[in-house]
Every structure is written in structure tokens, then in C-alpha cells.
Short mmCIF file of C-alpha atoms in Angstrom, two decimals:
data_model
loop_
_atom_site.label_atom_id
_atom_site.label_comp_id
_atom_site.label_asym_id
_atom_site.label_seq_id
_atom_site.Cartn_x
_atom_site.Cartn_y
_atom_site.Cartn_z
CA UNK A 20 0.00 0.00 0.00
CA UNK A 21 1.42 3.37 -0.99
CA UNK A 22 0.92 6.58 0.98
CA UNK A 23 0.86 10.07 -0.44
CA UNK A 24 -0.79 13.40 0.31
CA UNK A 25 -2.00 12.28 3.74
CA UNK A 26 -3.86 9.28 2.35
CA UNK A 27 -3.03 5.86 0.99
CA UNK A 28 -4.16 3.62 -1.84
CA UNK A 29 -4.36 -0.16 -1.87
CA UNK A 30 -2.76 -1.40 -5.06
CA UNK A 31 -1.83 -4.79 -6.36
CA UNK A 32 -4.13 -5.59 -9.34
CA UNK A 33 -3.56 -9.34 -9.47
CA UNK A 34 -4.13 -10.85 -12.93
CA UNK A 35 -7.37 -12.80 -13.24
CA UNK A 36 -8.92 -11.24 -10.15
CA UNK A 37 -12.11 -9.25 -10.26
CA UNK A 38 -11.22 -5.57 -10.17
CA UNK A 39 -12.75 -2.90 -7.98
CA UNK A 40 -14.11 -1.08 -11.09
CA UNK A 41 -16.30 -4.16 -11.71
CA UNK A 42 -18.11 -3.90 -8.37
CA UNK A 43 -17.80 -0.28 -7.17
CA UNK A 44 -20.57 2.27 -7.12
CA UNK A 45 -19.43 4.90 -9.65
CA UNK A 46 -19.73 8.69 -9.33
CA UNK A 47 -19.75 8.94 -5.53
CA UNK A 48 -21.30 11.88 -3.73
CA UNK A 49 -18.79 14.56 -2.78
CA UNK A 50 -18.80 17.72 -0.68
CA UNK A 51 -16.28 20.52 -0.31
CA UNK A 52 -14.41 21.39 2.86
CA UNK A 53 -16.58 24.45 3.45
CA UNK A 54 -19.92 22.60 3.37
CA UNK A 55 -22.03 22.98 6.55
CA UNK A 56 -22.84 19.74 8.35
CA UNK A 57 -26.60 20.24 7.95
CA UNK A 58 -26.17 20.14 4.16
CA UNK A 59 -24.03 17.01 4.40
CA UNK A 60 -26.50 15.26 6.72
CA UNK A 61 -29.36 16.18 4.37
CA UNK A 62 -27.42 14.74 1.41
CA UNK A 63 -26.76 11.54 3.34
CA UNK A 64 -30.45 11.22 4.22
CA UNK A 65 -31.62 11.92 0.66
CA UNK A 66 -29.18 9.45 -0.91
CA UNK A 67 -29.41 6.88 1.93
CA UNK A 68 -25.63 6.84 2.38
CA UNK A 69 -23.40 6.90 5.44
CA UNK A 70 -20.39 8.73 4.05
CA UNK A 71 -19.41 11.39 1.56
CA UNK A 72 -16.02 11.98 -0.01
CA UNK A 73 -14.55 15.39 0.80
CA UNK A 74 -12.88 17.31 -2.04
CA UNK A 75 -10.90 20.51 -2.21
CA UNK A 76 -12.97 23.40 -3.59
CA UNK A 77 -12.23 24.16 -7.22
CA UNK A 78 -9.92 21.20 -7.80
CA UNK A 79 -12.10 18.18 -6.96
CA UNK A 80 -8.93 16.63 -5.47
CA UNK A 81 -9.80 14.14 -2.71
CA UNK A 82 -9.07 15.55 0.74
CA UNK A 83 -10.71 12.89 2.93
CA UNK A 84 -14.07 11.48 3.92
CA UNK A 85 -16.88 12.44 6.29
CA UNK A 86 -19.17 9.81 7.78
CA UNK A 87 -22.45 9.92 9.65
CA UNK A 88 -20.44 8.77 12.65
CA UNK A 89 -18.05 11.74 12.28
CA UNK A 90 -21.05 14.07 12.38
CA UNK A 91 -22.56 12.32 15.41
CA UNK A 92 -19.36 11.97 17.47
CA UNK A 93 -17.24 14.94 16.44
CA UNK A 94 -20.02 17.50 16.11
CA UNK A 95 -23.37 16.65 17.69
CA UNK A 96 -21.95 14.90 20.78
CA UNK A 97 -19.62 17.86 21.34
CA UNK A 98 -22.50 20.35 21.14
CA UNK A 99 -21.36 22.00 17.90
CA UNK A 100 -23.93 23.85 15.82
CA UNK A 101 -24.39 21.82 12.60
CA UNK A 102 -25.53 24.95 10.74
CA UNK A 103 -22.20 26.70 11.32
CA UNK A 104 -19.78 23.78 11.68
CA UNK A 105 -18.13 22.85 8.40
CA UNK A 106 -16.86 19.55 7.07
CA UNK A 107 -13.28 20.82 7.40
CA UNK A 108 -13.67 20.90 11.18
CA UNK A 109 -14.60 17.23 11.60
CA UNK A 110 -13.74 15.13 8.53
CA UNK A 111 -11.23 12.26 8.47
CA UNK A 112 -8.08 13.34 6.68
CA UNK A 113 -6.09 10.11 6.82
CA UNK A 114 -7.81 8.30 4.01
CA UNK A 115 -7.14 4.85 2.64
CA UNK A 116 -8.49 4.41 -0.87
CA UNK A 117 -8.66 1.75 -3.55
CA UNK A 118 -7.89 2.21 -7.22
CA UNK A 119 -10.23 1.03 -9.99
CA UNK A 120 -7.76 -1.66 -11.12
CA UNK A 121 -7.12 -3.03 -7.62
CA UNK A 122 -8.17 -6.59 -6.97
CA UNK A 123 -11.34 -7.15 -4.98
CA UNK A 124 -9.49 -9.74 -2.88
CA UNK A 125 -6.86 -7.17 -1.88
CA UNK A 126 -9.52 -4.59 -1.02
CA UNK A 127 -11.41 -7.09 1.13
CA UNK A 128 -8.20 -7.89 3.01
CA UNK A 129 -7.52 -4.19 3.47
CA UNK A 130 -11.05 -3.47 4.70
CA UNK A 131 -10.77 -6.34 7.15
CA UNK A 132 -7.39 -5.09 8.43
CA UNK A 133 -8.68 -1.53 8.83
CA UNK A 134 -12.09 -2.58 10.21
CA UNK A 135 -13.94 -0.37 7.70
CA UNK A 136 -17.02 -1.14 5.64
CA UNK A 137 -16.35 1.11 2.67
CA UNK A 138 -13.44 2.63 0.75
CA UNK A 139 -13.32 5.47 -1.75
CA UNK A 140 -12.04 4.57 -5.21
CA UNK A 141 -9.57 7.18 -6.40
CA UNK A 142 -7.81 7.67 -9.73
CA UNK A 143 -5.45 10.59 -10.44
CA UNK A 144 -6.42 12.16 -7.07
CA UNK A 145 -10.12 12.25 -8.10
CA UNK A 146 -12.95 10.18 -6.62
CA UNK A 147 -14.31 7.83 -9.29
CA UNK A 148 -16.31 5.51 -7.06
CA UNK A 149 -16.85 3.98 -3.67
CA UNK A 150 -16.73 0.31 -2.78
CA UNK A 151 -18.75 -1.03 0.13
CA UNK A 152 -19.53 -4.39 1.66
CA UNK A 153 -22.76 -4.35 -0.33
CA UNK A 154 -20.83 -3.92 -3.57
CA UNK A 155 -18.49 -6.75 -2.63
CA UNK A 156 -21.37 -9.07 -1.78
CA UNK A 157 -22.08 -9.47 -5.50
CA UNK A 158 -18.82 -11.39 -5.77
CA UNK A 159 -20.00 -14.76 -4.40
CA UNK A 160 -16.52 -16.04 -3.56
CA UNK A 161 -16.03 -13.36 -0.94
CA UNK A 162 -19.01 -14.02 1.30
CA UNK A 163 -17.00 -15.35 4.22
CA UNK A 164 -14.61 -12.40 4.11
CA UNK A 165 -17.55 -10.01 4.17
CA UNK A 166 -18.92 -11.83 7.20
CA UNK A 167 -15.55 -11.37 8.95
CA UNK A 168 -15.50 -7.65 8.19
CA UNK A 169 -19.11 -7.26 9.34
CA UNK A 170 -18.27 -8.92 12.64
CA UNK A 171 -15.43 -6.44 13.21
CA UNK A 172 -15.64 -3.20 15.15
CA UNK A 173 -17.77 -0.41 13.62
CA UNK A 174 -16.44 2.22 11.19
CA UNK A 175 -14.23 4.91 12.58
#
């Protein structure tokens, strides 16, 4: 796994393996660093999603991710006003991401190691998708790995 710009990408693209691009959800939802938390929470509710990729304004370069848990723990539980608190104040900067050509097997192993249920898919510093346990469930050979990840501690 390589690290750069404060985040890392899983990469090994084994020949013959199913690739992340084959199972990911393309065109993930994104928000900019200056977005208020109420707007992000509304977007999550409307799209029925638990996370949104954070991008730098004007460049669309991936900066991190914000989850419903981030909003609950880092904002609401601390008594912050969600109308005036921005994503930049609470989002997770240390991001691990997959690439579209990465093998599904490698991504499952990585998700299990990190105890996460979803990973952004990044290419040339831009978000091109997101891969979740639900996406991976379509690959029937990985059912037991998904069960192991699901049994792990909740997302951070």
C-alpha cells in the first residue's frame, strides 16, 4: 500500500482477479471542505448513504471522507452547531483508498485489516467511485470475508 498526500491507496491488481471497477458504485457523492454539516446530513439522508467523499474546492482533489459517525461523534456529541460547523472541522483526513484496477481480494483484506465497511475509489487524485460491503457481496466467492469484516468493530 502506498501513501501520499496524507492518504493511501491499496494497489496490487492481481491478474485474473475481479477488479474494484467491476463492483464499485461509480460517481460517488462529494462535498467541499466548506460545506455545513446540515447540508451534508441532508445529502446523506436523501441518498441513503453513510459517508461522503470530501474534495478541495475548485480542484475536486480528494481531501478525505466524512461519515455519519463523524457528524454524530465529532459535532453533535460535542455540542457543535451543525448549521455553522463545516466539514473541514470534523472530517477524516487520513484516508485509505482503492484504485479502480485493484483486486477485490486485496480490497477485502484491506477493509478487514482496517475494520472499515467502505473505501473510496480514487484515480489521479479524483474520486471515481466507492466500494462497500454491499458492492463486494455481488462477488460470491467473498461471502466469508464479508462476514468477517461485518463482525469487526464499527467504522471509525
